[in-house]
């Protein structure tokens, strides 16, 4: 693992790789990522993707994945705060934007459990999530609590990739972890070598170019306010007419 390449160089490398692939129409799917933050350091929870994966094999990433259809219907203990929900739905071209926002938050929490065994939520909640995917939460009396989720980044996979995602990145403090299920980790796990790493350590790992950008953005935001107040600026990375763009939501 080498840290010789800068974030800009990695993004350029990824862009070049995309141009070498066949430019076929690929549906862009909603996805969500959850960045667990330990403010001592600060440190973040990351894992290496299995080499068996088609999408970004062997790269270190934050836990996350595609939104499932049932994520929009999950029952919540506590929803997003108003500032976060406003940011999250600002550029959604959908009359069901609140349901879509709910799906993104649920996907982030569901994926972090499936990939790391970490259950984020409220212990002893009266309202528990329903559905097979949430049985581990119900067994432990853990409700879905979106109030601590902070919307910190959005990125759309560049054209030319075999899979494309419109990914919303959320951050949550380590204190939001209700329990950890060690049975989720093993040889067949989606993420390997899961560990808490400082932001400087993370930059030395083999990362997708966009993850470098997210880390730099997160580091700046944490330096300005370690508590990550809701409603802060959200960088939005995407390609428009073949050009890489970054705007603030």
PDB file of N, CA and C in Angstrom, residues 166-237:
ATOM      1  N   UNK A 166     -25.298   6.743  -7.360  1.00  0.00           N
ATOM      2  CA  UNK A 166     -25.450   8.090  -6.820  1.00  0.00           C
ATOM      3  C   UNK A 166     -25.386   7.899  -5.303  1.00  0.00           C
ATOM      4  N   UNK A 167     -24.217   8.137  -4.732  1.00  0.00           N
ATOM      5  CA  UNK A 167     -23.958   7.775  -3.333  1.00  0.00           C
ATOM      6  C   UNK A 167     -23.997   8.993  -2.434  1.00  0.00           C
ATOM      7  N   UNK A 168     -24.786   8.869  -1.364  1.00  0.00           N
ATOM      8  CA  UNK A 168     -24.792   9.889  -0.312  1.00  0.00           C
ATOM      9  C   UNK A 168     -23.969   9.362   0.850  1.00  0.00           C
ATOM     10  N   UNK A 169     -23.040  10.184   1.317  1.00  0.00           N
ATOM     11  CA  UNK A 169     -22.175   9.825   2.431  1.00  0.00           C
ATOM     12  C   UNK A 169     -22.695  10.485   3.704  1.00  0.00           C
ATOM     13  N   UNK A 170     -22.929   9.657   4.705  1.00  0.00           N
ATOM     14  CA  UNK A 170     -23.334  10.151   6.010  1.00  0.00           C
ATOM     15  C   UNK A 170     -22.197   9.915   7.007  1.00  0.00           C
ATOM     16  N   UNK A 171     -22.126  10.761   8.024  1.00  0.00           N
ATOM     17  CA  UNK A 171     -21.168  10.573   9.113  1.00  0.00           C
ATOM     18  C   UNK A 171     -21.937  10.475  10.418  1.00  0.00           C
ATOM     19  N   UNK A 172     -21.411   9.666  11.335  1.00  0.00           N
ATOM     20  CA  UNK A 172     -22.056   9.490  12.626  1.00  0.00           C
ATOM     21  C   UNK A 172     -20.969   9.242  13.670  1.00  0.00           C
ATOM     22  N   UNK A 173     -21.104   9.779  14.880  1.00  0.00           N
ATOM     23  CA  UNK A 173     -20.075   9.562  15.904  1.00  0.00           C
ATOM     24  C   UNK A 173     -20.077   8.118  16.407  1.00  0.00           C
ATOM     25  N   UNK A 174     -18.943   7.683  16.885  1.00  0.00           N
ATOM     26  CA  UNK A 174     -18.806   6.321  17.397  1.00  0.00           C
ATOM     27  C   UNK A 174     -19.803   6.045  18.518  1.00  0.00           C
ATOM     28  N   UNK A 175     -20.190   7.077  19.242  1.00  0.00           N
ATOM     29  CA  UNK A 175     -21.131   6.924  20.348  1.00  0.00           C
ATOM     30  C   UNK A 175     -22.513   6.438  19.886  1.00  0.00           C
ATOM     31  N   UNK A 176     -22.787   6.528  18.586  1.00  0.00           N
ATOM     32  CA  UNK A 176     -24.075   6.075  18.060  1.00  0.00           C
ATOM     33  C   UNK A 176     -24.133   4.556  17.894  1.00  0.00           C
ATOM     34  N   UNK A 177     -23.009   3.879  18.103  1.00  0.00           N
ATOM     35  CA  UNK A 177     -22.994   2.417  18.013  1.00  0.00           C
ATOM     36  C   UNK A 177     -23.700   1.836  19.230  1.00  0.00           C
ATOM     37  N   UNK A 178     -24.758   1.064  18.974  1.00  0.00           N
ATOM     38  CA  UNK A 178     -25.504   0.443  20.068  1.00  0.00           C
ATOM     39  C   UNK A 178     -24.864  -0.877  20.487  1.00  0.00           C
ATOM     40  N   UNK A 179     -24.454  -1.690  19.510  1.00  0.00           N
ATOM     41  CA  UNK A 179     -23.811  -2.976  19.775  1.00  0.00           C
ATOM     42  C   UNK A 179     -22.960  -3.358  18.578  1.00  0.00           C
ATOM     43  N   UNK A 180     -22.138  -4.397  18.761  1.00  0.00           N
ATOM     44  CA  UNK A 180     -21.349  -4.956  17.665  1.00  0.00           C
ATOM     45  C   UNK A 180     -21.589  -6.462  17.633  1.00  0.00           C
ATOM     46  N   UNK A 181     -21.936  -6.973  16.462  1.00  0.00           N
ATOM     47  CA  UNK A 181     -22.192  -8.401  16.275  1.00  0.00           C
ATOM     48  C   UNK A 181     -20.976  -9.044  15.618  1.00  0.00           C
ATOM     49  N   UNK A 182     -20.153  -9.786  16.373  1.00  0.00           N
ATOM     50  CA  UNK A 182     -18.927 -10.350  15.811  1.00  0.00           C
ATOM     51  C   UNK A 182     -19.173 -11.470  14.805  1.00  0.00           C
ATOM     52  N   UNK A 183     -20.383 -11.999  14.740  1.00  0.00           N
ATOM     53  CA  UNK A 183     -20.658 -13.111  13.820  1.00  0.00           C
ATOM     54  C   UNK A 183     -20.716 -12.650  12.366  1.00  0.00           C
ATOM     55  N   UNK A 184     -20.777 -11.350  12.140  1.00  0.00           N
ATOM     56  CA  UNK A 184     -20.849 -10.847  10.772  1.00  0.00           C
ATOM     57  C   UNK A 184     -19.509 -10.861  10.065  1.00  0.00           C
ATOM     58  N   UNK A 185     -18.435 -11.021  10.825  1.00  0.00           N
ATOM     59  CA  UNK A 185     -17.096 -10.958  10.250  1.00  0.00           C
ATOM     60  C   UNK A 185     -16.576 -12.376  10.035  1.00  0.00           C
ATOM     61  N   UNK A 186     -16.063 -12.642   8.835  1.00  0.00           N
ATOM     62  CA  UNK A 186     -15.530 -13.968   8.534  1.00  0.00           C
ATOM     63  C   UNK A 186     -14.978 -14.009   7.124  1.00  0.00           C
ATOM     64  N   UNK A 187     -14.686 -15.214   6.643  1.00  0.00           N
ATOM     65  CA  UNK A 187     -14.062 -15.370   5.336  1.00  0.00           C
ATOM     66  C   UNK A 187     -14.950 -14.874   4.196  1.00  0.00           C
ATOM     67  N   UNK A 188     -16.271 -14.966   4.378  1.00  0.00           N
ATOM     68  CA  UNK A 188     -17.196 -14.570   3.321  1.00  0.00           C
ATOM     69  C   UNK A 188     -17.677 -13.126   3.452  1.00  0.00           C
ATOM     70  N   UNK A 189     -17.107 -12.377   4.379  1.00  0.00           N
ATOM     71  CA  UNK A 189     -17.540 -10.999   4.609  1.00  0.00           C
ATOM     72  C   UNK A 189     -17.212 -10.128   3.392  1.00  0.00           C
ATOM     73  N   UNK A 190     -18.055  -9.111   3.164  1.00  0.00           N
ATOM     74  CA  UNK A 190     -17.829  -8.212   2.037  1.00  0.00           C
ATOM     75  C   UNK A 190     -16.586  -7.361   2.229  1.00  0.00           C
ATOM     76  N   UNK A 191     -16.328  -6.969   3.479  1.00  0.00           N
ATOM     77  CA  UNK A 191     -15.142  -6.172   3.776  1.00  0.00           C
ATOM     78  C   UNK A 191     -14.156  -6.987   4.600  1.00  0.00           C
ATOM     79  N   UNK A 192     -12.884  -6.832   4.275  1.00  0.00           N
ATOM     80  CA  UNK A 192     -11.817  -7.509   4.996  1.00  0.00           C
ATOM     81  C   UNK A 192     -10.938  -6.466   5.678  1.00  0.00           C
ATOM     82  N   UNK A 193     -10.149  -6.893   6.636  1.00  0.00           N
ATOM     83  CA  UNK A 193      -9.197  -5.996   7.327  1.00  0.00           C
ATOM     84  C   UNK A 193      -9.888  -4.752   7.859  1.00  0.00           C
ATOM     85  N   UNK A 194     -10.998  -4.927   8.533  1.00  0.00           N
ATOM     86  CA  UNK A 194     -11.741  -3.799   9.095  1.00  0.00           C
ATOM     87  C   UNK A 194     -10.974  -3.217  10.278  1.00  0.00           C
ATOM     88  N   UNK A 195     -10.821  -1.900  10.298  1.00  0.00           N
ATOM     89  CA  UNK A 195     -10.042  -1.281  11.371  1.00  0.00           C
ATOM     90  C   UNK A 195     -10.374   0.201  11.484  1.00  0.00           C
ATOM     91  N   UNK A 196     -10.144   0.728  12.690  1.00  0.00           N
ATOM     92  CA  UNK A 196     -10.216   2.177  12.903  1.00  0.00           C
ATOM     93  C   UNK A 196      -8.863   2.758  12.514  1.00  0.00           C
ATOM     94  N   UNK A 197      -8.863   3.742  11.650  1.00  0.00           N
ATOM     95  CA  UNK A 197      -7.624   4.381  11.208  1.00  0.00           C
ATOM     96  C   UNK A 197      -7.779   5.893  11.297  1.00  0.00           C
ATOM     97  N   UNK A 198      -6.690   6.585  11.583  1.00  0.00           N
ATOM     98  CA  UNK A 198      -6.748   8.039  11.583  1.00  0.00           C
ATOM     99  C   UNK A 198      -6.890   8.514  10.135  1.00  0.00           C
ATOM    100  N   UNK A 199      -7.285   9.764   9.960  1.00  0.00           N
ATOM    101  CA  UNK A 199      -7.441  10.296   8.608  1.00  0.00           C
ATOM    102  C   UNK A 199      -6.112  10.294   7.865  1.00  0.00           C
ATOM    103  N   UNK A 200      -5.015  10.571   8.574  1.00  0.00           N
ATOM    104  CA  UNK A 200      -3.697  10.526   7.927  1.00  0.00           C
ATOM    105  C   UNK A 200      -3.343   9.103   7.518  1.00  0.00           C
ATOM    106  N   UNK A 201      -3.653   8.123   8.366  1.00  0.00           N
ATOM    107  CA  UNK A 201      -3.400   6.726   8.015  1.00  0.00           C
ATOM    108  C   UNK A 201      -4.258   6.301   6.831  1.00  0.00           C
ATOM    109  N   UNK A 202      -5.501   6.774   6.818  1.00  0.00           N
ATOM    110  CA  UNK A 202      -6.403   6.416   5.725  1.00  0.00           C
ATOM    111  C   UNK A 202      -5.854   6.876   4.379  1.00  0.00           C
ATOM    112  N   UNK A 203      -5.212   8.017   4.357  1.00  0.00           N
ATOM    113  CA  UNK A 203      -4.692   8.558   3.100  1.00  0.00           C
ATOM    114  C   UNK A 203      -3.575   7.696   2.516  1.00  0.00           C
ATOM    115  N   UNK A 204      -2.940   6.854   3.321  1.00  0.00           N
ATOM    116  CA  UNK A 204      -1.850   5.994   2.828  1.00  0.00           C
ATOM    117  C   UNK A 204      -2.360   4.668   2.273  1.00  0.00           C
ATOM    118  N   UNK A 205      -3.661   4.386   2.415  1.00  0.00           N
ATOM    119  CA  UNK A 205      -4.222   3.120   1.958  1.00  0.00           C
ATOM    120  C   UNK A 205      -4.531   3.175   0.465  1.00  0.00           C
ATOM    121  N   UNK A 206      -4.772   2.017  -0.117  1.00  0.00           N
ATOM    122  CA  UNK A 206      -5.163   1.940  -1.523  1.00  0.00           C
ATOM    123  C   UNK A 206      -6.645   2.280  -1.613  1.00  0.00           C
ATOM    124  N   UNK A 207      -6.915   3.538  -1.931  1.00  0.00           N
ATOM    125  CA  UNK A 207      -8.284   4.056  -1.910  1.00  0.00           C
ATOM    126  C   UNK A 207      -8.772   4.375  -3.315  1.00  0.00           C
ATOM    127  N   UNK A 208     -10.072   4.302  -3.537  1.00  0.00           N
ATOM    128  CA  UNK A 208     -10.628   4.910  -4.752  1.00  0.00           C
ATOM    129  C   UNK A 208     -10.352   6.415  -4.707  1.00  0.00           C
ATOM    130  N   UNK A 209     -10.195   7.022  -5.853  1.00  0.00           N
ATOM    131  CA  UNK A 209      -9.891   8.440  -5.878  1.00  0.00           C
ATOM    132  C   UNK A 209     -10.917   9.279  -5.147  1.00  0.00           C
ATOM    133  N   UNK A 210     -12.195   8.942  -5.294  1.00  0.00           N
ATOM    134  CA  UNK A 210     -13.240   9.740  -4.659  1.00  0.00           C
ATOM    135  C   UNK A 210     -13.166   9.645  -3.145  1.00  0.00           C
ATOM    136  N   UNK A 211     -12.687   8.513  -2.617  1.00  0.00           N
ATOM    137  CA  UNK A 211     -12.587   8.362  -1.161  1.00  0.00           C
ATOM    138  C   UNK A 211     -11.546   9.320  -0.600  1.00  0.00           C
ATOM    139  N   UNK A 212     -10.465   9.547  -1.341  1.00  0.00           N
ATOM    140  CA  UNK A 212      -9.482  10.556  -0.935  1.00  0.00           C
ATOM    141  C   UNK A 212     -10.154  11.923  -0.825  1.00  0.00           C
ATOM    142  N   UNK A 213     -10.970  12.242  -1.802  1.00  0.00           N
ATOM    143  CA  UNK A 213     -11.647  13.531  -1.805  1.00  0.00           C
ATOM    144  C   UNK A 213     -12.594  13.656  -0.622  1.00  0.00           C
ATOM    145  N   UNK A 214     -13.325  12.579  -0.334  1.00  0.00           N
ATOM    146  CA  UNK A 214     -14.234  12.589   0.806  1.00  0.00           C
ATOM    147  C   UNK A 214     -13.471  12.783   2.107  1.00  0.00           C
ATOM    148  N   UNK A 215     -12.339  12.085   2.256  1.00  0.00           N
ATOM    149  CA  UNK A 215     -11.537  12.206   3.477  1.00  0.00           C
ATOM    150  C   UNK A 215     -11.027  13.637   3.650  1.00  0.00           C
ATOM    151  N   UNK A 216     -10.540  14.243   2.570  1.00  0.00           N
ATOM    152  CA  UNK A 216     -10.052  15.623   2.659  1.00  0.00           C
ATOM    153  C   UNK A 216     -11.184  16.577   3.052  1.00  0.00           C
ATOM    154  N   UNK A 217     -12.354  16.361   2.468  1.00  0.00           N
ATOM    155  CA  UNK A 217     -13.510  17.209   2.795  1.00  0.00           C
ATOM    156  C   UNK A 217     -13.922  17.020   4.247  1.00  0.00           C
ATOM    157  N   UNK A 218     -13.947  15.758   4.708  1.00  0.00           N
ATOM    158  CA  UNK A 218     -14.330  15.471   6.084  1.00  0.00           C
ATOM    159  C   UNK A 218     -13.328  16.068   7.068  1.00  0.00           C
ATOM    160  N   UNK A 219     -12.036  15.957   6.751  1.00  0.00           N
ATOM    161  CA  UNK A 219     -11.003  16.504   7.632  1.00  0.00           C
ATOM    162  C   UNK A 219     -11.174  18.014   7.797  1.00  0.00           C
ATOM    163  N   UNK A 220     -11.485  18.691   6.706  1.00  0.00           N
ATOM    164  CA  UNK A 220     -11.695  20.143   6.768  1.00  0.00           C
ATOM    165  C   UNK A 220     -12.900  20.476   7.628  1.00  0.00           C
ATOM    166  N   UNK A 221     -13.973  19.715   7.446  1.00  0.00           N
ATOM    167  CA  UNK A 221     -15.190  19.993   8.200  1.00  0.00           C
ATOM    168  C   UNK A 221     -15.001  19.707   9.685  1.00  0.00           C
ATOM    169  N   UNK A 222     -14.289  18.632  10.016  1.00  0.00           N
ATOM    170  CA  UNK A 222     -14.031  18.304  11.417  1.00  0.00           C
ATOM    171  C   UNK A 222     -13.130  19.348  12.069  1.00  0.00           C
ATOM    172  N   UNK A 223     -12.171  19.879  11.310  1.00  0.00           N
ATOM    173  CA  UNK A 223     -11.287  20.917  11.843  1.00  0.00           C
ATOM    174  C   UNK A 223     -12.063  22.175  12.177  1.00  0.00           C
ATOM    175  N   UNK A 224     -13.080  22.466  11.364  1.00  0.00           N
ATOM    176  CA  UNK A 224     -13.895  23.660  11.592  1.00  0.00           C
ATOM    177  C   UNK A 224     -14.842  23.466  12.768  1.00  0.00           C
ATOM    178  N   UNK A 225     -15.389  22.245  12.897  1.00  0.00           N
ATOM    179  CA  UNK A 225     -16.323  21.960  13.983  1.00  0.00           C
ATOM    180  C   UNK A 225     -16.377  20.452  14.230  1.00  0.00           C
ATOM    181  N   UNK A 226     -15.682  19.962  15.249  1.00  0.00           N
ATOM    182  CA  UNK A 226     -15.638  18.521  15.529  1.00  0.00           C
ATOM    183  C   UNK A 226     -17.003  17.893  15.776  1.00  0.00           C
ATOM    184  N   UNK A 227     -17.982  18.709  16.157  1.00  0.00           N
ATOM    185  CA  UNK A 227     -19.313  18.160  16.433  1.00  0.00           C
ATOM    186  C   UNK A 227     -20.139  17.928  15.171  1.00  0.00           C
ATOM    187  N   UNK A 228     -19.635  18.372  14.021  1.00  0.00           N
ATOM    188  CA  UNK A 228     -20.339  18.226  12.749  1.00  0.00           C
ATOM    189  C   UNK A 228     -21.806  18.682  12.854  1.00  0.00           C
ATOM    190  N   UNK A 229     -22.035  19.956  13.042  1.00  0.00           N
ATOM    191  CA  UNK A 229     -23.421  20.433  13.144  1.00  0.00           C
ATOM    192  C   UNK A 229     -24.199  20.154  11.867  1.00  0.00           C
ATOM    193  N   UNK A 230     -25.487  19.956  12.010  1.00  0.00           N
ATOM    194  CA  UNK A 230     -26.342  19.646  10.866  1.00  0.00           C
ATOM    195  C   UNK A 230     -26.457  20.846   9.936  1.00  0.00           C
ATOM    196  N   UNK A 231     -26.668  20.555   8.665  1.00  0.00           N
ATOM    197  CA  UNK A 231     -26.934  21.614   7.705  1.00  0.00           C
ATOM    198  C   UNK A 231     -25.712  22.258   7.090  1.00  0.00           C
ATOM    199  N   UNK A 232     -24.523  21.696   7.316  1.00  0.00           N
ATOM    200  CA  UNK A 232     -23.317  22.259   6.732  1.00  0.00           C
ATOM    201  C   UNK A 232     -23.254  22.013   5.229  1.00  0.00           C
ATOM    202  N   UNK A 233     -22.306  22.673   4.526  1.00  0.00           N
ATOM    203  CA  UNK A 233     -22.181  22.501   3.082  1.00  0.00           C
ATOM    204  C   UNK A 233     -21.839  21.058   2.717  1.00  0.00           C
ATOM    205  N   UNK A 234     -22.459  20.564   1.643  1.00  0.00           N
ATOM    206  CA  UNK A 234     -22.254  19.183   1.195  1.00  0.00           C
ATOM    207  C   UNK A 234     -21.648  19.202  -0.209  1.00  0.00           C
ATOM    208  N   UNK A 235     -20.364  18.851  -0.370  1.00  0.00           N
ATOM    209  CA  UNK A 235     -19.777  18.784  -1.711  1.00  0.00           C
ATOM    210  C   UNK A 235     -20.475  17.711  -2.557  1.00  0.00           C
ATOM    211  N   UNK A 236     -20.717  18.028  -3.831  1.00  0.00           N
ATOM    212  CA  UNK A 236     -21.392  17.117  -4.755  1.00  0.00           C
ATOM    213  C   UNK A 236     -20.483  16.926  -5.962  1.00  0.00           C
ATOM    214  N   UNK A 237     -19.924  15.708  -6.084  1.00  0.00           N
ATOM    215  CA  UNK A 237     -18.994  15.369  -7.168  1.00  0.00           C
ATOM    216  C   UNK A 237     -19.725  14.595  -8.253  1.00  0.00           C
TER     217      UNK A 237
END
